[in-house]
Amino acid sequence: MDLSLSDEQRLLGDAASRFIAGRYSFEARRTILQSTEGFSREIWREFADLGWLGLSVPEEFGGLGAGAVETGIVMEALGRALVVEPYLATAVIAVPLIAELGSQQQKAELLPPIVAGKSRLAFAQAEPQARFALDDVATKAVRTSVGWRLEGRKDVVLGAPWADHLLVVARISPTQRDRSGIGVFVVPSSAAGIVRTDYQTLDGGRASNIVFSEAAVPTDALLGGSEHALPAIEKVTDNAIAAMASEAVGCMQVLLETTIAYTKQRIQFGKPLADNQVLRHRMAAMAVKIEEARASALNAVLAADADPLTRARAASSAKVKVGRSGRFVAEQAVQLHGGMGVTEELNVGAYFKRLMAIDIIFGSPEFHLQRHARLSRQQAA
Amino acid sequence: MDLSLSDEQRLLGDAASRFIAGRYSFEARRTILQSTEGFSREIWREFADLGWLGLSVPEEFGGLGAGAVETGIVMEALGRALVVEPYLATAVIAVPLIAELGSQQQKAELLPPIVAGKSRLAFAQAEPQARFALDDVATKAVRTSVGWRLEGRKDVVLGAPWADHLLVVARISPTQRDRSGIGVFVVPSSAAGIVRTDYQTLDGGRASNIVFSEAAVPTDALLGGSEHALPAIEKVTDNAIAAMASEAVGCMQVLLETTIAYTKQRIQFGKPLADNQVLRHRMAAMAVKIEEARASALNAVLAADADPLTRARAASSAKVKVGRSGRFVAEQAVQLHGGMGVTEELNVGAYFKRLMAIDIIFGSPEFHLQRHARLSRQQAA
Amino acid sequence: MDLSFSKDELAFRDEVRDFIAKNLTEEARRGQRLTPSALSEKAVFGSWHAALYRKGWVAPYWPKEYGGAGWTPAQRYIFESELGLAGAPRLLPFGIHMVGPVIIKFGSQVQKDYYLPRILSGEDYWCQGYSEPGSGSDLASLKTKAVRDGDHYVVNGTKIWTTHAHFADRMFALVRTADTPKRQEGISFLLIDMKTKGISTRPIITIGGDHEVNQVFFDDVHVPVENRVGEENKGWTYAKYLLEFERGAGFRASGLRRELKELRELIARDRAGSVAGDESLASRLSEIEIDIDALEMIELKLLSDVQAGRNPGPVSSVLKLRGTEVFQAITRLGVDVIGHNALVWEPRRPLYGLNEPAVLPEEELAILPAHLDGRAHTIFGGTSEIQHEIIAKQMLGL
Amino acid sequence: MDLSFSKDELAFRDEVRDFIAKNLTEEARRGQRLTPSALSEKAVFGSWHAALYRKGWVAPYWPKEYGGAGWTPAQRYIFESELGLAGAPRLLPFGIHMVGPVIIKFGSQVQKDYYLPRILSGEDYWCQGYSEPGSGSDLASLKTKAVRDGDHYVVNGTKIWTTHAHFADRMFALVRTADTPKRQEGISFLLIDMKTKGISTRPIITIGGDHEVNQVFFDDVHVPVENRVGEENKGWTYAKYLLEFERGAGFRASGLRRELKELRELIARDRAGSVAGDESLASRLSEIEIDIDALEMIELKLLSDVQAGRNPGPVSSVLKLRGTEVFQAITRLGVDVIGHNALVWEPRRPLYGLNEPAVLPEEELAILPAHLDGRAHTIFGGTSEIQHEIIAKQMLGL
């Protein structure tokens, strides 16, 4: 048992901190957000140069073959800077999904361009009726003489406006809530039969609602030819939850630091705000929540390759713990910043919103608490 | 609309305060608790003299014919002094149950001795499997040639060791969870076929688990001859909940006063504890909870005679709100009293325990939150 | 003790309901529903203000001689409850609840004659110049200076959090007219025409994306001395009087009840049933409703005390504290209810003004911004921490 | 980063498990389960202590020369986890974790030779004389006086919250030996034989009904000067050293996990299913388990830091704060689970000593008293408020 970072991991963390400090100030971020595209291709290239886009790509496809710990380290740094570039969608979700499910040929086609920063993907999974249940898939993939026809609707596909390809979860079997009969299809964003409505998201990113209407894709669009992709999807989303938990810890840490600094310098009734015992203890409570969130995130990261039940419980735990902690830390950071905290003038609100988004993506804490309870019953049975 | 007390109600409140202050100090209570019987027959007589035992008894049977507001006023005073005498079981539960259900003859037989302080009753309702659901009655009443035979078991019958008669809820219809087919039987405590296990309760009172085994009772033991007593039972328990809510407010108020006094005089690190902003705000939070609990209790009291849905929702609301508030106030009172708060040396622990008991009797806040949600759905439908 | 209304009160309630039915347009209701910030804009409340003005109900609590309605507290409660339940836009409080009562109590006859009718008619749109950057809850630390120059004050400085300064015709402002050791002395209360030369405003965008508040700059702004209310350097007294009004302003429970009702309707619209069938959601709705019931009863007791001439004490702090928390709980639940749709950001503002379809259905449009803007509720008008301080001091003697 | 154990560590875990299987009697486990207060009595822990003594595992963290086991932090963690999961009685900390380390660090050779073996063997039963009525969290305000009289100190005063004083052979006590302006100076650290003339104890009954703590009175109690540890008037230094040990004492997560497991078993026993089928209960169980998972990982990181020679910082305050809160959450849930049976008060003590049947089934017997006594967990050993203060100061620099 050893919980210390390896030298390589420490170097990765240092590099991430340096990059963030030098290239992703809050002002730089604001400029990126206000640009037409809403993200920076230059930053994306730099991610590629730093090797981050290939972090979890197997070495044979040009990546570093690193694991969940490394992803967590990068994500925490991205969280500190509120990076809007679609690292989550491409490097944390698409890459492992392809690596898990794809055929050798698909991997060889899809992964190297990602590593090189030339391809970005988006994960078209959520549907209006499903409310976070991964097995609730209404989008249909119907076999045709030349391949597949996709029919259905996907909501809030994060990073879709920036993606060249979509990974579309679709149902091959006829029953809507069957654990088998689900596949993942690689579809070019520009394919016929796809209508995308793009919009901004809560956290400054971009996403799309996508309607598939007689969208024809070739036979080999089905990742690995697998009609039983749900376990891989669950693994990838659980691990994405772990990665987001690390990101959230980065967000929270900045909020605490900012709040401490602010309350120390802000004078009210003739003394610094931080002289108020109530506020000092509030910040202590924030620190405690962050310690817990960090522990819970680490738990989920270290369970990334465990058996499905352990992994799922750890991910849902992190969703709950990080969600609750994030809420508290963000709300208190806003509260303690007073009026300024509820404006776009400080970065506090931006962190608040990113933490909210992390809370929602892949399911609310309440959803995951119930999932955890269900899994606990499974384990007991 | 008028929420001020009438002159009579004010007089009742004043009398109650005076009685409590003069006759029921914490030391006097301790002596009562340590007596063999565990309650004071003298105090009970004085209750009779004050007219409190007949407070809600119709005037034709020697009572005052007063309502829920008056009961609430007395209960709040009893709460302030942690009175252990079985006012709840006899005056708040048995009396209205008899008044609601009983025949003219039963009322004439049962009520005047209560008013005179000569009879105490206990409400044998709860059963091990039921978990607070009033319609879950497994105790059976089987018709015999000469009356009824009771079979079954009742748990935690409050005040039973002090009661001359039990009001036993039993099922006449065969289905265990049917809203109809439930009756209330008046049974002498000493009747054959009744085995009582007496014990102390959390709050210093006494209660019994009672097994009925071929317990024969005459035909006229069934209150009002009614086989559809559940609505009356629900009304009486809802109103008992309202009365207990008032009692709880009395408890909380004392805890807050005690805590304020203690933190003002207790010196730590060279200054009174109350100089700590964290503790001052904590006590403010206690005060807020008490305001809310008081409001919620009043809501339930004023809904005592409303339609069943309104009444039930108000009672469940009070159970939740008073429960939550009571927990917080009691826990913080203990916490702020430090080590002394967790001992029998101060009265803080006794209030803590009574508030816990109030929380449990007739169902936990969680149970009532779910009931409230169910009732809300009913109302919407 | 009795919760039921008298015959007269019931008749009055019917009158209010009838008035609402006839005058509160669907457009105004929609505008209010789609307003995520604390106050709606004139395009939303304008027709409703006009209708109330015609009826004489714009400022019913003013003394009758100035246009008040002479209502009993029960009538007042009925009026506000019905408006809350109906989802009527709130009228701007700055004239009616703030500067109006100050002018009535401390203003000159000329000021009364000029300003009060214009508040009632809506001709004057007021804003409040109290807070300054750096002052926060410590209002008395304000620094904006007014230096006497003949029959004018020359005002220099800046005010912040000025709600609707970008719409307002006039501002009532606290300015420093003397440097005294006690900071509360040396403050004066000025009425300033927003069109005066030297005034500029800078929008402050909230985290919900709304432009409701501003920073206002004063650069040698000349304000006639006759625009001062009351005595020079006595402004703090008037400000405190006004704050009392602000704190006690309005009954909130009925509005919260309507917001909860809208949330229940949103849940009922969920066809897939995955939301409506969620037990924990049902419990949270009940939890909030129970809170609202308690708040409403506290309001009724406050009303009853006022009616009986008793001093209700600092219970308005309890109402402010819990009312804002319950509001936040409702908006947070709203966010949970719409699930991943809460990730969708609608940048176009105001929401009620959208004339092309949004990504989200209209009933979900204000949920996220209301939740975000709503974080301000526990900050403005006295932070929750300040309310605890007030309760500890005034209610508990701590 | 790796959570898995090495081969050696796994072998050690097997050794611990084997030892537990062979030496932890069902009687001791039952006694521990039926102990609602923080520490069990000798009738419960006695056989277990003896077994650990035979194995050399009573004080494994002491330096090897004094009887320690020379374990790595990982071994330590494994040991404590396995004991926690097995529901083994906690040994009394007063000798092993408190006065022992102080004697090792500051005691004379004579003191070491005499006391340390007696702690290990269990021959000496220690109690702690720190708190006094009126001192509370402000330990340095203690007033018990020790006046030098030849080769004795004459001690007068009183100590409170003395756990198991009614069983103890010896007390280590802080006493005032000089009146200095700085209160932390002038304190000395004495080892007192509880059989000395002039010592009397008064039981203090907890709200759970247990006799665990006492008040101890000193009336001209003569203590030999050689029973002072270290220098006169330097006792505060030793006390602080001890407090650090106390705060870092033990990993709690595994014990909490066992308590949660027992609660789950209690729920599973519910035949009617009205408890087991309650969704909100399942959620609350998960909520607590998630808390425990986080606590355990914080413990593991602490361990990892210690192993790597890094200073873990004031994280022990986080563990104290949250560990006690989680414990309270478990006992509160226990009370909810047993429903109206939580109204039943069992007056006979100790619970493990009951030799006639109780009203409640045995598995429910300790639930209520554990909940009540458990309120003390956020008070003793540094209140939660003090922990917040420590975190704010030492972790955040506030």
Tab-separated table of C-alpha atoms in Angstrom, chain D residues 106-322:
chain	number	residue	atom	x	y	z
D	106	PHE	CA	10.045	12.681	29.717
D	107	GLY	CA	10.084	10.181	32.609
D	108	SER	CA	13.048	9.191	34.728
D	109	GLN	CA	14.664	5.798	34.322
D	110	VAL	CA	13.086	4.712	37.598
D	111	GLN	CA	9.657	5.750	36.375
D	112	LYS	CA	10.171	3.956	33.087
D	113	ASP	CA	11.293	0.771	34.766
D	114	TYR	CA	8.455	0.791	37.206
D	115	TYR	CA	5.423	2.001	35.273
D	116	LEU	CA	5.845	0.877	31.692
D	117	PRO	CA	5.819	-2.890	32.327
D	118	ARG	CA	2.786	-2.474	34.575
D	119	ILE	CA	0.944	-0.657	31.804
D	120	LEU	CA	1.722	-3.421	29.355
D	121	SER	CA	0.687	-6.171	31.721
D	122	GLY	CA	-2.464	-4.351	32.722
D	123	GLU	CA	-1.462	-4.442	36.362
D	124	ASP	CA	-1.891	-0.682	36.569
D	125	TYR	CA	-5.242	0.769	35.568
D	126	TRP	CA	-4.710	4.464	34.789
D	127	CYS	CA	-7.019	7.435	34.677
D	128	GLN	CA	-6.488	10.991	33.504
D	129	GLY	CA	-6.639	14.032	35.772
D	130	TYR	CA	-6.805	16.961	33.398
D	131	SER	CA	-10.198	18.675	33.310
D	132	GLU	CA	-11.621	20.542	36.243
D	133	PRO	CA	-15.056	21.960	36.884
D	134	GLY	CA	-14.928	25.302	35.161
D	135	SER	CA	-12.005	24.554	32.873
D	136	GLY	CA	-13.761	22.872	29.947
D	137	SER	CA	-11.857	23.371	26.724
D	138	ASP	CA	-9.665	25.917	28.487
D	139	LEU	CA	-7.428	23.363	30.127
D	140	ALA	CA	-4.751	25.813	31.219
D	141	SER	CA	-7.164	27.453	33.632
D	142	LEU	CA	-6.851	24.488	36.027
D	143	LYS	CA	-6.802	25.275	39.740
D	144	THR	CA	-5.897	22.058	41.574
D	145	LYS	CA	-2.905	23.005	43.714
D	146	ALA	CA	0.161	21.005	44.649
D	147	VAL	CA	2.227	22.609	47.388
D	148	ARG	CA	5.684	21.297	48.067
D	149	ASP	CA	6.134	19.971	51.600
D	150	GLY	CA	9.506	18.273	51.991
D	151	ASP	CA	9.685	15.370	49.609
D	152	HIS	CA	5.955	15.438	48.944
D	153	TYR	CA	3.473	17.562	47.142
D	154	VAL	CA	0.270	18.206	49.014
D	155	VAL	CA	-2.526	18.217	46.482
D	156	ASN	CA	-5.866	19.958	46.989
D	157	GLY	CA	-8.602	20.471	44.463
D	158	THR	CA	-10.821	18.507	42.187
D	159	LYS	CA	-10.771	16.896	38.773
D	160	ILE	CA	-13.770	16.103	36.641
D	161	TRP	CA	-14.762	13.853	33.714
D	162	THR	CA	-12.324	11.304	35.077
D	163	THR	CA	-13.128	8.218	33.057
D	164	HIS	CA	-13.024	5.038	35.105
D	165	ALA	CA	-11.600	6.758	38.179
D	166	HIS	CA	-13.740	4.298	40.115
D	167	PHE	CA	-11.662	1.453	38.668
D	168	ALA	CA	-8.265	3.079	38.370
D	169	ASP	CA	-5.150	2.372	40.387
D	170	ARG	CA	-3.337	5.491	39.270
D	171	MET	CA	-3.969	8.893	37.872
D	172	PHE	CA	-1.706	11.156	35.875
D	173	ALA	CA	-2.692	14.671	36.760
D	174	LEU	CA	-1.917	18.236	35.903
D	175	VAL	CA	-1.590	20.363	39.011
D	176	ARG	CA	-0.663	23.963	39.652
D	177	THR	CA	2.698	24.246	41.405
D	178	ALA	CA	3.226	27.969	40.916
D	179	ASP	CA	1.147	31.070	40.353
D	180	THR	CA	2.546	32.668	37.238
D	181	PRO	CA	1.099	35.397	35.044
D	182	LYS	CA	1.138	33.042	32.074
D	183	ARG	CA	-1.232	30.285	33.094
D	184	GLN	CA	0.497	27.603	31.056
D	185	GLU	CA	3.544	27.988	33.219
D	186	GLY	CA	3.383	26.786	36.787
D	187	ILE	CA	1.777	23.467	35.937
D	188	SER	CA	3.343	20.134	36.874
D	189	PHE	CA	2.622	16.595	35.806
D	190	LEU	CA	2.132	14.123	38.684
D	191	LEU	CA	1.582	10.405	38.877
D	192	ILE	CA	-0.800	9.734	41.744
D	193	ASP	CA	-1.639	6.463	43.443
D	194	MET	CA	-5.453	6.401	43.670
D	195	LYS	CA	-5.285	4.602	46.992
D	196	THR	CA	-3.569	7.594	48.616
D	197	LYS	CA	-5.404	9.002	51.599
D	198	GLY	CA	-7.556	12.028	50.841
D	199	ILE	CA	-8.755	10.955	47.406
D	200	SER	CA	-12.464	10.422	46.945
D	201	THR	CA	-14.570	10.009	43.850
D	202	ARG	CA	-18.133	10.884	43.014
D	203	PRO	CA	-19.866	9.143	40.127
D	204	ILE	CA	-21.303	11.231	37.307
D	205	ILE	CA	-24.084	9.443	35.478
D	206	THR	CA	-24.372	10.138	31.754
D	207	ILE	CA	-27.641	10.830	29.982
D	208	GLY	CA	-27.392	7.309	28.611
D	209	GLY	CA	-27.554	6.057	32.192
D	210	ASP	CA	-23.965	4.897	32.427
D	211	HIS	CA	-21.346	5.360	35.087
D	212	GLU	CA	-18.203	5.988	33.094
D	213	VAL	CA	-16.945	9.317	34.401
D	214	ASN	CA	-16.402	10.777	37.833
D	215	GLN	CA	-15.416	13.780	39.792
D	216	VAL	CA	-12.319	13.188	41.899
D	217	PHE	CA	-11.569	15.220	45.031
D	218	PHE	CA	-8.155	15.784	46.553
D	219	ASP	CA	-8.045	16.675	50.192
D	220	ASP	CA	-4.446	17.124	51.381
D	221	VAL	CA	-3.285	14.261	49.237
D	222	HIS	CA	0.415	13.570	49.687
D	223	VAL	CA	2.247	12.666	46.487
D	224	PRO	CA	5.958	11.841	46.583
D	225	VAL	CA	8.072	14.296	44.629
D	226	GLU	CA	9.606	11.449	42.661
D	227	ASN	CA	6.170	10.883	41.169
D	228	ARG	CA	6.520	14.099	39.210
D	229	VAL	CA	7.314	13.575	35.559
D	230	GLY	CA	10.014	15.866	34.213
D	231	GLU	CA	10.602	19.296	35.641
D	232	GLU	CA	8.434	21.226	38.033
D	233	ASN	CA	6.252	23.818	36.292
D	234	LYS	CA	6.909	22.303	32.884
D	235	GLY	CA	3.872	20.040	32.927
D	236	TRP	CA	2.121	21.935	30.149
D	237	THR	CA	4.785	20.841	27.697
D	238	TYR	CA	4.195	17.218	28.567
D	239	ALA	CA	0.443	17.676	28.484
D	240	LYS	CA	0.593	19.133	25.006
D	241	TYR	CA	2.735	16.244	23.840
D	242	LEU	CA	0.132	13.881	25.210
D	243	LEU	CA	-2.751	15.732	23.580
D	244	GLU	CA	-1.079	15.332	20.210
D	245	PHE	CA	-1.006	11.623	20.818
D	246	GLU	CA	-4.598	11.613	21.947
D	247	ARG	CA	-5.776	13.453	18.870
D	248	GLY	CA	-3.960	11.192	16.487
D	249	ALA	CA	-5.050	8.151	18.426
D	250	GLY	CA	-6.339	5.410	16.293
D	251	PHE	CA	-8.079	4.908	13.028
D	252	ARG	CA	-11.820	5.090	13.416
D	253	ALA	CA	-13.178	4.187	9.997
D	254	SER	CA	-13.063	0.439	10.475
D	255	GLY	CA	-14.938	0.683	13.760
D	256	LEU	CA	-17.567	2.870	12.154
D	257	ARG	CA	-17.834	0.374	9.337
D	258	ARG	CA	-18.534	-2.392	11.821
D	259	GLU	CA	-21.148	-0.289	13.583
D	260	LEU	CA	-22.842	0.402	10.268
D	261	LYS	CA	-22.716	-3.280	9.446
D	262	GLU	CA	-24.407	-4.124	12.738
D	263	LEU	CA	-27.093	-1.598	11.882
D	264	ARG	CA	-27.614	-3.188	8.487
D	265	GLU	CA	-27.943	-6.553	10.183
D	266	LEU	CA	-30.501	-5.123	12.576
D	267	ILE	CA	-32.512	-3.846	9.639
D	268	ALA	CA	-32.233	-7.167	7.853
D	269	ARG	CA	-33.701	-8.833	10.949
D	270	ASP	CA	-36.885	-6.799	10.529
D	271	ARG	CA	-39.253	-9.528	9.408
D	272	ALA	CA	-42.250	-7.344	8.644
D	273	GLY	CA	-40.113	-5.543	6.117
D	274	SER	CA	-41.495	-2.125	6.969
D	275	VAL	CA	-38.019	-0.965	7.898
D	276	ALA	CA	-35.991	-2.863	5.331
D	277	GLY	CA	-38.175	-1.610	2.494
D	278	ASP	CA	-37.844	2.042	3.430
D	279	GLU	CA	-36.089	3.865	0.582
D	280	SER	CA	-35.124	6.847	2.685
D	281	LEU	CA	-33.455	4.531	5.161
D	282	ALA	CA	-31.438	2.900	2.410
D	283	SER	CA	-30.321	6.326	1.269
D	284	ARG	CA	-29.280	7.311	4.761
D	285	LEU	CA	-27.271	4.107	5.129
D	286	SER	CA	-25.511	4.846	1.864
D	287	GLU	CA	-24.888	8.433	2.902
D	288	ILE	CA	-23.135	7.211	6.028
D	289	GLU	CA	-21.152	4.577	4.175
D	290	ILE	CA	-19.971	7.220	1.744
D	291	ASP	CA	-18.821	9.299	4.699
D	292	ILE	CA	-16.935	6.333	6.108
D	293	ASP	CA	-15.270	5.644	2.759
D	294	ALA	CA	-14.013	9.211	2.686
D	295	LEU	CA	-12.830	9.068	6.290
D	296	GLU	CA	-10.959	5.862	5.631
D	297	MET	CA	-9.188	7.357	2.660
D	298	ILE	CA	-8.193	10.387	4.750
D	299	GLU	CA	-6.790	7.967	7.304
D	300	LEU	CA	-4.887	6.107	4.603
D	301	LYS	CA	-3.430	9.344	3.285
D	302	LEU	CA	-2.393	10.306	6.786
D	303	LEU	CA	-0.739	6.958	7.118
D	304	SER	CA	0.927	7.350	3.755
D	305	ASP	CA	2.273	10.757	4.773
D	306	VAL	CA	3.614	9.378	8.011
D	307	GLN	CA	5.184	6.485	6.122
D	308	ALA	CA	6.870	8.889	3.723
D	309	GLY	CA	8.019	11.079	6.588
D	310	ARG	CA	5.750	13.972	5.588
D	311	ASN	CA	3.934	16.080	8.166
D	312	PRO	CA	0.243	15.306	7.666
D	313	GLY	CA	-0.808	18.637	9.169
D	314	PRO	CA	-3.893	19.127	11.335
D	315	VAL	CA	-5.820	16.437	9.472
D	316	SER	CA	-6.390	14.631	12.763
D	317	SER	CA	-8.809	17.461	13.604
D	318	VAL	CA	-10.716	16.647	10.442
D	319	LEU	CA	-10.826	12.995	11.467
D	320	LYS	CA	-11.947	13.801	15.004
D	321	LEU	CA	-14.625	16.178	13.778
D	322	ARG	CA	-16.086	13.979	11.083
